[in-house]
PDB file of N, CA, C and O in Angstrom:
ATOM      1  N   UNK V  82     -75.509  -7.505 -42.131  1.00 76.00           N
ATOM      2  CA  UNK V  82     -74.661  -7.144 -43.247  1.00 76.00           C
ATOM      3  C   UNK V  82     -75.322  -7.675 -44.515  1.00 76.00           C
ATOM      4  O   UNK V  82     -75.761  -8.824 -44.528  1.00 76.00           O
ATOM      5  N   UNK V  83     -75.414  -6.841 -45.637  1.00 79.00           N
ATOM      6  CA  UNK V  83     -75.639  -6.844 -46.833  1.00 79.00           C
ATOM      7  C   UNK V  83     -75.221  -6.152 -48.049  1.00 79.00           C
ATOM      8  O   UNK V  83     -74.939  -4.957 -48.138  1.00 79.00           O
ATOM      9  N   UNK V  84     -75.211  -7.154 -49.108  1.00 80.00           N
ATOM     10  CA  UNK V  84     -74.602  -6.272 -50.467  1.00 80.00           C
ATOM     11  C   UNK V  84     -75.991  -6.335 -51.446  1.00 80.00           C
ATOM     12  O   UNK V  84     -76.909  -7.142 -51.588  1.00 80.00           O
ATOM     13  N   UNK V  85     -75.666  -5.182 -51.971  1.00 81.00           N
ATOM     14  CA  UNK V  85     -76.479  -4.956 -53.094  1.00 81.00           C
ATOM     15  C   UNK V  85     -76.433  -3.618 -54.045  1.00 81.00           C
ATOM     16  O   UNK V  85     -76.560  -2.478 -53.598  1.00 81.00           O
ATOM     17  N   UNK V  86     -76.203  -3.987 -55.635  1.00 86.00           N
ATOM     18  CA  UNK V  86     -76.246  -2.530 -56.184  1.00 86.00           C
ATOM     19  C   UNK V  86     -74.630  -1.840 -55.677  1.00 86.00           C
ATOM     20  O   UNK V  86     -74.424  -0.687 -55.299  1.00 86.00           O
ATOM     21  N   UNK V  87     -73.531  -3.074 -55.832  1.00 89.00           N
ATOM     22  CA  UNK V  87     -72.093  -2.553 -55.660  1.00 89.00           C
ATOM     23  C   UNK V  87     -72.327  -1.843 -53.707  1.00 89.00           C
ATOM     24  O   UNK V  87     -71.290  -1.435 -53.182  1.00 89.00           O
ATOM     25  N   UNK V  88     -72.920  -1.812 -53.325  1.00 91.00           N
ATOM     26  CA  UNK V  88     -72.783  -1.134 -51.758  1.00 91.00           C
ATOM     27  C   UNK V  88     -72.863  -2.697 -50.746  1.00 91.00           C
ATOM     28  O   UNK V  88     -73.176  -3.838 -51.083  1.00 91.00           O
ATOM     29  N   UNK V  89     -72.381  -2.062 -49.254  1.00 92.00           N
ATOM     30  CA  UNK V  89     -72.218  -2.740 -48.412  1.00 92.00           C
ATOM     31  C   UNK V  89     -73.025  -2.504 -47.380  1.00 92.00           C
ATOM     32  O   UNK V  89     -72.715  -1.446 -46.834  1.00 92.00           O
ATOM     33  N   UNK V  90     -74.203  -3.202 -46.730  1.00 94.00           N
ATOM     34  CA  UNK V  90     -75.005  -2.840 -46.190  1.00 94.00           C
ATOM     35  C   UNK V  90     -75.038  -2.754 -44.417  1.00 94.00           C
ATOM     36  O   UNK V  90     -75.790  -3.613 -43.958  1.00 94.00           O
ATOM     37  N   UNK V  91     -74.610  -2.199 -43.739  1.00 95.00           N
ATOM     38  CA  UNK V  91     -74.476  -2.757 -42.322  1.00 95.00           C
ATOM     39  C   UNK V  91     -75.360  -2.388 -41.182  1.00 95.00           C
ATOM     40  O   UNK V  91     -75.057  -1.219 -40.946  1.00 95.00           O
ATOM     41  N   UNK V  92     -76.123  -2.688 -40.498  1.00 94.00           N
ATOM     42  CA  UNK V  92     -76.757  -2.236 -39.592  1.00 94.00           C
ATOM     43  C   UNK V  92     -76.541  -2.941 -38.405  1.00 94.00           C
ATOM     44  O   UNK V  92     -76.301  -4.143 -38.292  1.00 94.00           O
ATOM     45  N   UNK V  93     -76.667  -1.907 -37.335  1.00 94.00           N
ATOM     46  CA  UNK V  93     -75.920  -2.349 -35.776  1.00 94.00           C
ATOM     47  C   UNK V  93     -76.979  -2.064 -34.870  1.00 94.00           C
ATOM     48  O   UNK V  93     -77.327  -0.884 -34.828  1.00 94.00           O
ATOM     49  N   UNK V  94     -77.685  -3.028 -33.996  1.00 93.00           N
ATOM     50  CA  UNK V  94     -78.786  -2.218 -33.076  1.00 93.00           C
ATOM     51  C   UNK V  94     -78.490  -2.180 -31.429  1.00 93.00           C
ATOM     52  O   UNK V  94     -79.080  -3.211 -31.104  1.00 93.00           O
ATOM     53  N   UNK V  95     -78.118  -1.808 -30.585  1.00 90.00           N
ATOM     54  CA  UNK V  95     -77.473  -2.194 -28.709  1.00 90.00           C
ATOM     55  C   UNK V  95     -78.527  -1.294 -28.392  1.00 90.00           C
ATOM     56  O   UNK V  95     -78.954  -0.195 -28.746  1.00 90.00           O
ATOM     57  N   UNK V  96     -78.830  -2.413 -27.396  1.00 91.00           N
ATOM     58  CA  UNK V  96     -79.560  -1.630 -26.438  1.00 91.00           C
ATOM     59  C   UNK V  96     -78.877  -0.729 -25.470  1.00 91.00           C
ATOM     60  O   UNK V  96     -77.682  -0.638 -25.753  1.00 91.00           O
ATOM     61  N   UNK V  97     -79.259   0.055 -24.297  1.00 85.00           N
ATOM     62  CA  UNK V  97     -78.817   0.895 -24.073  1.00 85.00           C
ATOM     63  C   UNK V  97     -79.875   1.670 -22.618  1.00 85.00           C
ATOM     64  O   UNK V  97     -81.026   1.245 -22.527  1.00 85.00           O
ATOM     65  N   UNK V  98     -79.495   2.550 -21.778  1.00 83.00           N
ATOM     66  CA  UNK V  98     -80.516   2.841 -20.463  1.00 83.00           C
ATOM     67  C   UNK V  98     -81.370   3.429 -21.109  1.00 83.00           C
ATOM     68  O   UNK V  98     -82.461   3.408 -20.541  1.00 83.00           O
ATOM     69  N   UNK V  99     -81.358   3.977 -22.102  1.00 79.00           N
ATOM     70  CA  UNK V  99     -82.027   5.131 -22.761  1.00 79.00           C
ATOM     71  C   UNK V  99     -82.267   6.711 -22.232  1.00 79.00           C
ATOM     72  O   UNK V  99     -83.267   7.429 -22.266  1.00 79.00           O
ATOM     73  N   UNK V 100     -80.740   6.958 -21.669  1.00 83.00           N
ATOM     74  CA  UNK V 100     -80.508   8.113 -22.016  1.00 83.00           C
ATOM     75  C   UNK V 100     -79.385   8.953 -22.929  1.00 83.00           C
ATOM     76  O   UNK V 100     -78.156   8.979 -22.987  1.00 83.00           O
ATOM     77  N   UNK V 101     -80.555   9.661 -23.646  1.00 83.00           N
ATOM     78  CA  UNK V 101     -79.950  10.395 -24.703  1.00 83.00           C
ATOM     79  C   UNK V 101     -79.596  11.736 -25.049  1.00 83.00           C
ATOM     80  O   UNK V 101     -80.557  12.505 -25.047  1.00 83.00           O
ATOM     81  N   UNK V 102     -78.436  12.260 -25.359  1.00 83.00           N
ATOM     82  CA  UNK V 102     -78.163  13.393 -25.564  1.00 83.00           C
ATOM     83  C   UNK V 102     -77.922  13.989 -26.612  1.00 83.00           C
ATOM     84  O   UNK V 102     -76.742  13.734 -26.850  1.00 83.00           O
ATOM     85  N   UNK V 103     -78.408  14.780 -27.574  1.00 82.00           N
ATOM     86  CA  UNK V 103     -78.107  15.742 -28.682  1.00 82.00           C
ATOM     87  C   UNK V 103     -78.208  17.199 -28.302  1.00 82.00           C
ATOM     88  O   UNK V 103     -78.874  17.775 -27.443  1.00 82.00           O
ATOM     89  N   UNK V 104     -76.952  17.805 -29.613  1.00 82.00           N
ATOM     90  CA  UNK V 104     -76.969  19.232 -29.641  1.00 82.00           C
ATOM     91  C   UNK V 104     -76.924  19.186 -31.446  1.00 82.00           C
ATOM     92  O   UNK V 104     -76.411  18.392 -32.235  1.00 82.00           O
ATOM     93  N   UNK V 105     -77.492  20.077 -31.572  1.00 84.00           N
ATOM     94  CA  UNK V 105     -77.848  20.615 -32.990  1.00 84.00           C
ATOM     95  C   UNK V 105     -78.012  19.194 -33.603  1.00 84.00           C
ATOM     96  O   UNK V 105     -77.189  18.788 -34.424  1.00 84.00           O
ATOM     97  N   UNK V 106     -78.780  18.645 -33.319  1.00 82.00           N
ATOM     98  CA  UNK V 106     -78.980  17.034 -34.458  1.00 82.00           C
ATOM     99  C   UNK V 106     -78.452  15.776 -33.916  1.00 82.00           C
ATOM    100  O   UNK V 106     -78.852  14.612 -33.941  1.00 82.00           O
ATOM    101  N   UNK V 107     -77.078  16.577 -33.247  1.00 83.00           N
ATOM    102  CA  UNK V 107     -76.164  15.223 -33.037  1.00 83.00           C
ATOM    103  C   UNK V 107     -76.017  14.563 -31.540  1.00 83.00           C
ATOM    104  O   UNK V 107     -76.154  15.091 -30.436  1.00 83.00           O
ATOM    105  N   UNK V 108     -75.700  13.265 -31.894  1.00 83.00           N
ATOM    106  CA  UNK V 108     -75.682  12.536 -30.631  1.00 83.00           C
ATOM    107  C   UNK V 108     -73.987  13.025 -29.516  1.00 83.00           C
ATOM    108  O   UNK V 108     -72.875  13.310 -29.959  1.00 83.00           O
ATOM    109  N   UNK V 109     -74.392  12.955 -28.201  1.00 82.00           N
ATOM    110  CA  UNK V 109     -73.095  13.024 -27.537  1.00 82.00           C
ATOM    111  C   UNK V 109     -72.994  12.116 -26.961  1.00 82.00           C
ATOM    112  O   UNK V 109     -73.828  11.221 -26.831  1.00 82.00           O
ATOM    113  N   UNK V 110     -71.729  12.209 -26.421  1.00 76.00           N
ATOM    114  CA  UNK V 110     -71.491  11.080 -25.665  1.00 76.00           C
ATOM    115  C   UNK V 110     -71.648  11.182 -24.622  1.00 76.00           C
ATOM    116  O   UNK V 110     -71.238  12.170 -24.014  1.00 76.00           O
ATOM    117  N   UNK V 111     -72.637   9.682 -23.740  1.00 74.00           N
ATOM    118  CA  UNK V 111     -72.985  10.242 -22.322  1.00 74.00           C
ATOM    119  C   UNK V 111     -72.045   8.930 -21.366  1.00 74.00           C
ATOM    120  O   UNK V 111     -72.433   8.302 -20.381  1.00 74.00           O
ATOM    121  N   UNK V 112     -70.804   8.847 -22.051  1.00 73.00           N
ATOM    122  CA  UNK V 112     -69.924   8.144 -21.043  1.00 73.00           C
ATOM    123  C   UNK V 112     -68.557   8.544 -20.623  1.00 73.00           C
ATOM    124  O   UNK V 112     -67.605   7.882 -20.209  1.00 73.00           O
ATOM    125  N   UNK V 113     -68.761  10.091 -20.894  1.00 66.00           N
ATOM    126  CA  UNK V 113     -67.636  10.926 -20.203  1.00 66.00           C
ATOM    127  C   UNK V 113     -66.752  10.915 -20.881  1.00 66.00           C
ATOM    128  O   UNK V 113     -65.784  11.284 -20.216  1.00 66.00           O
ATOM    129  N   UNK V 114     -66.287  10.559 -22.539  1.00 63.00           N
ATOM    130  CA  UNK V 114     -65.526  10.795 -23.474  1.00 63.00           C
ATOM    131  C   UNK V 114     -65.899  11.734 -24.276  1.00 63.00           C
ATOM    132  O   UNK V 114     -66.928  12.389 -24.111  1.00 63.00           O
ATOM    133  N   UNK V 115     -64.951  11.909 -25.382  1.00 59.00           N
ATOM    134  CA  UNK V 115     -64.834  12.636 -26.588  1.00 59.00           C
ATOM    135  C   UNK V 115     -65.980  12.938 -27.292  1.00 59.00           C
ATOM    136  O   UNK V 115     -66.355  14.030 -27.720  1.00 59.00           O
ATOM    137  N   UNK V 116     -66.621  11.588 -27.383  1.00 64.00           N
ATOM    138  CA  UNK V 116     -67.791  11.605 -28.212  1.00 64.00           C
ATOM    139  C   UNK V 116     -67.678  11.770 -29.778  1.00 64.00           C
ATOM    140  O   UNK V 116     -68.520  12.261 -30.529  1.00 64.00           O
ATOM    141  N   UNK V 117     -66.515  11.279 -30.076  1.00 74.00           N
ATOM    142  CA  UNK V 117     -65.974  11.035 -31.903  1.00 74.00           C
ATOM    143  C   UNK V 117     -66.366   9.536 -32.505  1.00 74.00           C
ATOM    144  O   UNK V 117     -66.418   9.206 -33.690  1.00 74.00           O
ATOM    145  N   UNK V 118     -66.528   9.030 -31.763  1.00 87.00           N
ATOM    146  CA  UNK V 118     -66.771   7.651 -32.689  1.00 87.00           C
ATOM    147  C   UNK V 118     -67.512   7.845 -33.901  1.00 87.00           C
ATOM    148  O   UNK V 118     -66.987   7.857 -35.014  1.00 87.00           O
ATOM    149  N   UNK V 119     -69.077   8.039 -33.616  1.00 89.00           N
ATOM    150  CA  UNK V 119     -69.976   8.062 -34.167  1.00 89.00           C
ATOM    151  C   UNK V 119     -70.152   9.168 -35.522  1.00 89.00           C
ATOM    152  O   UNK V 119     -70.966   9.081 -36.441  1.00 89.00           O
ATOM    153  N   UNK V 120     -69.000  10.319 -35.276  1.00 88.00           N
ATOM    154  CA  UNK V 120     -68.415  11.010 -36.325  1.00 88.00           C
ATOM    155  C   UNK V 120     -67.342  10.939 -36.869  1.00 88.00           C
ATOM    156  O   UNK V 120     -66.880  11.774 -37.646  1.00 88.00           O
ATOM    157  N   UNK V 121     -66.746   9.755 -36.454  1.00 92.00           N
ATOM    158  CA  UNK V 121     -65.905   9.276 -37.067  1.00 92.00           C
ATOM    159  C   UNK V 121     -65.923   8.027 -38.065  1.00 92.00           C
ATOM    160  O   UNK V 121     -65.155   7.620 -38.936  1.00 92.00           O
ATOM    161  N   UNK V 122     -67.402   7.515 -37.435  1.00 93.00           N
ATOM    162  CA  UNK V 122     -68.087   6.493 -38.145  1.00 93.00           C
ATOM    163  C   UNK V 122     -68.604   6.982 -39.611  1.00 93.00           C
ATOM    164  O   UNK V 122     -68.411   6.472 -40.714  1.00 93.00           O
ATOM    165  N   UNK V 123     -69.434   8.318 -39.184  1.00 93.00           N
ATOM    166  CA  UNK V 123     -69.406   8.641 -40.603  1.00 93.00           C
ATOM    167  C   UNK V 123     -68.500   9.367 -41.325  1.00 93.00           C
ATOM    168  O   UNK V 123     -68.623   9.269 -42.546  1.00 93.00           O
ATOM    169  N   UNK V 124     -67.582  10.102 -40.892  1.00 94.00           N
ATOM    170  CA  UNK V 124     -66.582  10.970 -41.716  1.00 94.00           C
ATOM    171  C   UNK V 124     -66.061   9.215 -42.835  1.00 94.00           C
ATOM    172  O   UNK V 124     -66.392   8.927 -43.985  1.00 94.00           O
ATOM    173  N   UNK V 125     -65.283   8.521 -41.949  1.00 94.00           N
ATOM    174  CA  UNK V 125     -64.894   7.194 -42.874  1.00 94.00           C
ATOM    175  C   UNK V 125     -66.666   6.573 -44.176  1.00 94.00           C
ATOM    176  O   UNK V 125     -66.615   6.604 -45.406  1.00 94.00           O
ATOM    177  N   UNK V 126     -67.338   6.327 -43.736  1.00 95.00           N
ATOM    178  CA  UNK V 126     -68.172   5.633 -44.789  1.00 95.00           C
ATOM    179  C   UNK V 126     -68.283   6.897 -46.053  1.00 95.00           C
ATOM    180  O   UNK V 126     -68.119   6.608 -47.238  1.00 95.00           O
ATOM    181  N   UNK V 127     -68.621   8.492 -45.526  1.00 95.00           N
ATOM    182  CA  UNK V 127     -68.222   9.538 -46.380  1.00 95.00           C
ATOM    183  C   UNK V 127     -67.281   9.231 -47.451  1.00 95.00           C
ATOM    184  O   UNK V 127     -67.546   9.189 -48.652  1.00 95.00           O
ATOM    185  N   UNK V 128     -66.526   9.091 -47.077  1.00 93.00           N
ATOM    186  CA  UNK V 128     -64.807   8.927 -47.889  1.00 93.00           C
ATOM    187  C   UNK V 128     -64.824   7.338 -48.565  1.00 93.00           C
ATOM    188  O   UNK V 128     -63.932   6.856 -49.263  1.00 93.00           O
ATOM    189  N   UNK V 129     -66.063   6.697 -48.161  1.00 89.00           N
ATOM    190  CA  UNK V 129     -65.889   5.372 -49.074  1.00 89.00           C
ATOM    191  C   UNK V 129     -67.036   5.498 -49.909  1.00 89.00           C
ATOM    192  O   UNK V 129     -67.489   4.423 -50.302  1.00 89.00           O
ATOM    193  N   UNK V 130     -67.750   6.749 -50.363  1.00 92.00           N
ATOM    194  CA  UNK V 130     -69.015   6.819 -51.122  1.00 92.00           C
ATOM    195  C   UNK V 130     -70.190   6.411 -50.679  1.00 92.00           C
ATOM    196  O   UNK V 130     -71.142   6.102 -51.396  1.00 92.00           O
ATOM    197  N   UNK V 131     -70.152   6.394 -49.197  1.00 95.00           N
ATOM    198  CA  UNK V 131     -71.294   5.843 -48.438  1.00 95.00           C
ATOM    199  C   UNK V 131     -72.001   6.728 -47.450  1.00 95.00           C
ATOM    200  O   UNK V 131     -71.802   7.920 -47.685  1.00 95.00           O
ATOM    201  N   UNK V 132     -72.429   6.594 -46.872  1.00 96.00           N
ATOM    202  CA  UNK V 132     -73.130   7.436 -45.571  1.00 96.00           C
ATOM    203  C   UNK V 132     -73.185   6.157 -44.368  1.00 96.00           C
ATOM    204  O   UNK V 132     -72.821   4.997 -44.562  1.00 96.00           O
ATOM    205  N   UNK V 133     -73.799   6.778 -42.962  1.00 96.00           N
ATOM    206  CA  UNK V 133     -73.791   6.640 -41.900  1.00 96.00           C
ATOM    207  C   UNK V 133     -75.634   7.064 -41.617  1.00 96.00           C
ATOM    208  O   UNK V 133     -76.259   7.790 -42.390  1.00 96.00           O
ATOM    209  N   UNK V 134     -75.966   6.713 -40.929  1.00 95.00           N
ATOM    210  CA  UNK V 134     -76.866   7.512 -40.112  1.00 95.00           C
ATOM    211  C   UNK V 134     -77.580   6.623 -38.620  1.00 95.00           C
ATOM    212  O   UNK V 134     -77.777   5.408 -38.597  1.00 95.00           O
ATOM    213  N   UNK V 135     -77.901   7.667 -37.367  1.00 93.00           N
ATOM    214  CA  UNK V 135     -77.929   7.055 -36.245  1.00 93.00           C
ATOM    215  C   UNK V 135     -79.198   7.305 -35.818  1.00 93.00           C
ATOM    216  O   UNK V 135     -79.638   8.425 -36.076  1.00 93.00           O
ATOM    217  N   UNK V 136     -79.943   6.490 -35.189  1.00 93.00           N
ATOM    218  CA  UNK V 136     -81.558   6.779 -34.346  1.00 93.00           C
ATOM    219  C   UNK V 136     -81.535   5.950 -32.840  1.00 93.00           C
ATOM    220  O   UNK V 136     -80.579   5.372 -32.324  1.00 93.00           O
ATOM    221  N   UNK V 137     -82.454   6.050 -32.502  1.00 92.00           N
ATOM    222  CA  UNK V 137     -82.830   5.349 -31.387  1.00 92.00           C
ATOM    223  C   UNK V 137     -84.285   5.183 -31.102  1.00 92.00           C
ATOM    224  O   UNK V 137     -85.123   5.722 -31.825  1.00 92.00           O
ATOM    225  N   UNK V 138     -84.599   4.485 -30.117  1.00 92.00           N
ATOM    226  CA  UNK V 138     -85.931   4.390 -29.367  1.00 92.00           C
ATOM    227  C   UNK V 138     -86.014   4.150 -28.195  1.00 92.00           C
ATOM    228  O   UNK V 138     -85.289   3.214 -28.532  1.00 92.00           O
ATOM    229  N   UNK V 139     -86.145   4.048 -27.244  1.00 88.00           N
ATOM    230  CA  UNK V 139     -86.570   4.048 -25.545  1.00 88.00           C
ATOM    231  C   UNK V 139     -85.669   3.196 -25.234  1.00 88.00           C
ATOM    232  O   UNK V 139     -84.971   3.397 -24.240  1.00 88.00           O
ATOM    233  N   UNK V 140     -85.490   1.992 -26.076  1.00 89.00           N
ATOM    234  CA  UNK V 140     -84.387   1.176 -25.279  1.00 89.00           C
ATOM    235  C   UNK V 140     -83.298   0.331 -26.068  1.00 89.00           C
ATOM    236  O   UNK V 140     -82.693  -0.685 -25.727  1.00 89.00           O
ATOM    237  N   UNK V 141     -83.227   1.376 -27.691  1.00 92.00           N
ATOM    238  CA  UNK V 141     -82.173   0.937 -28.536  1.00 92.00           C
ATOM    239  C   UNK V 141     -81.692   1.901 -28.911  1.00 92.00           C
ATOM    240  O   UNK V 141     -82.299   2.941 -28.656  1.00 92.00           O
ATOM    241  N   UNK V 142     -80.175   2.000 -29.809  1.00 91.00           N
ATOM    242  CA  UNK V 142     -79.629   2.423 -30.569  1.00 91.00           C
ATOM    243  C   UNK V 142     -79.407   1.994 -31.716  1.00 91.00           C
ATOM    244  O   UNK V 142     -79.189   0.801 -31.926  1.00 91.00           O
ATOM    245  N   UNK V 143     -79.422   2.751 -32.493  1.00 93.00           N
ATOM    246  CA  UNK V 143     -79.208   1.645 -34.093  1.00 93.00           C
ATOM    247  C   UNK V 143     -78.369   2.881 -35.069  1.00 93.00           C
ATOM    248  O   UNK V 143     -78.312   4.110 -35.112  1.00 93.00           O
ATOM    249  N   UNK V 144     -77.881   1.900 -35.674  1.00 94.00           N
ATOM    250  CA  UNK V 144     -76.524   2.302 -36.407  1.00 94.00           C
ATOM    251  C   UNK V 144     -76.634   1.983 -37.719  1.00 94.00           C
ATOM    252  O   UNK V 144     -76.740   0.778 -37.945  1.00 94.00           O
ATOM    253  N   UNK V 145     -76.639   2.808 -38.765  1.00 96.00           N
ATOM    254  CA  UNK V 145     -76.940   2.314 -39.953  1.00 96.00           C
ATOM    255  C   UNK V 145     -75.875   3.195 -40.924  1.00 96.00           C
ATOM    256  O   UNK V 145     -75.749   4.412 -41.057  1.00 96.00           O
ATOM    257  N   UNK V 146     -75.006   1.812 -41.679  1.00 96.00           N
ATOM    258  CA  UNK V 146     -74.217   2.042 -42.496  1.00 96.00           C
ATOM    259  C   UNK V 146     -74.263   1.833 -43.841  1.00 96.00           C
ATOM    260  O   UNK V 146     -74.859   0.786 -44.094  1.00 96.00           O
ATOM    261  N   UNK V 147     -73.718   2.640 -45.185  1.00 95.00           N
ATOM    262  CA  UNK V 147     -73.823   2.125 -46.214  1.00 95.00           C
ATOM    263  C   UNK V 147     -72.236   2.051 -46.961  1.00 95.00           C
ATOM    264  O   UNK V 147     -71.771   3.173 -47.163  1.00 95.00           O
ATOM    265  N   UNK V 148     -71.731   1.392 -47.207  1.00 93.00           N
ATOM    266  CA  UNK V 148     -70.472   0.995 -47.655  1.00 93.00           C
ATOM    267  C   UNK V 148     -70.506   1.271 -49.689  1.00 93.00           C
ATOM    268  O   UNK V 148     -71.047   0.293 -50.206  1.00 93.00           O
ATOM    269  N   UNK V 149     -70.067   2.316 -50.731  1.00 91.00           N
ATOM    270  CA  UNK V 149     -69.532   1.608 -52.067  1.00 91.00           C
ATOM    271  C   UNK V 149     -68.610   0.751 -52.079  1.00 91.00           C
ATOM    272  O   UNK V 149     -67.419   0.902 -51.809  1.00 91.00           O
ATOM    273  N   UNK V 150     -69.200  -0.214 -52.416  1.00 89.00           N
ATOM    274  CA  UNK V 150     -67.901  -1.720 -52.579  1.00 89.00           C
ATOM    275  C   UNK V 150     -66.913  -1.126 -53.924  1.00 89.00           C
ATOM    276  O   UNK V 150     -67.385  -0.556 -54.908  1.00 89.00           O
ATOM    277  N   UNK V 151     -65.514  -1.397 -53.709  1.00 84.00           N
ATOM    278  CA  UNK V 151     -65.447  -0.957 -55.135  1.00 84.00           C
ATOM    279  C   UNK V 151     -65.020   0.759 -55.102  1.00 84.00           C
ATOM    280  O   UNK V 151     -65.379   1.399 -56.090  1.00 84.00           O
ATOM    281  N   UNK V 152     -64.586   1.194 -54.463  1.00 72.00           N
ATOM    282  CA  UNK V 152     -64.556   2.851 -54.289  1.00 72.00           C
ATOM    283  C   UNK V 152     -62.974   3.366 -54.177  1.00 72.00           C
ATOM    284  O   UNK V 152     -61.972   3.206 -53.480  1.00 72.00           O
ATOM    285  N   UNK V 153     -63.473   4.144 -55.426  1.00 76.00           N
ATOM    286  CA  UNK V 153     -61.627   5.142 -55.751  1.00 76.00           C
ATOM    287  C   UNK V 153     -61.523   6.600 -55.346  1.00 76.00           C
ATOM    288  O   UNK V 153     -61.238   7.520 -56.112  1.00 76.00           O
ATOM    289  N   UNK V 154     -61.838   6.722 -53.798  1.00 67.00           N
ATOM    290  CA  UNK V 154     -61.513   7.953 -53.221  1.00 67.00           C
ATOM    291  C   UNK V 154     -60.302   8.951 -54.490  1.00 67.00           C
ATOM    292  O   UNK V 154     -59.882  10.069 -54.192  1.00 67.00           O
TER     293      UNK V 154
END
């Protein structure tokens, strides 16, 4: 977690088996749910003047958030 420039900085990294699933860009869920979190993760930082964005590598996931501190939806 970090601030800077009025924003809120968050980054999340879990490891993981490393298997991964996308359709058109996006990640699914490969534990037999909904698979909304992660668009729900960003629909909310959206609505706080921020973004979201998700990657991985062979044996992580990482989660990267940006928070406006300070934000009048």
């Amino acid at each position: 977690v970090h601030t800077e420039d009025n924003y809120l900085y968050i980054v999340s990294s879990n490891s993981f088996s490393g298997n991964v699933k996308k359709i058109d860009g996006k990640y699914i869920s490969t534990h037999g749910g909904t698979g909304i979190g992660l668009s729900s993760i960003k629909t909310t930082a959206e609505r706080l003047g921020g973004g979201a964005s998700f990657s991985h590598n062979k044996q992580e996931f990482y989660t990267d958030v940006t928070l406006q501190l300070n934000h009048n939806p």
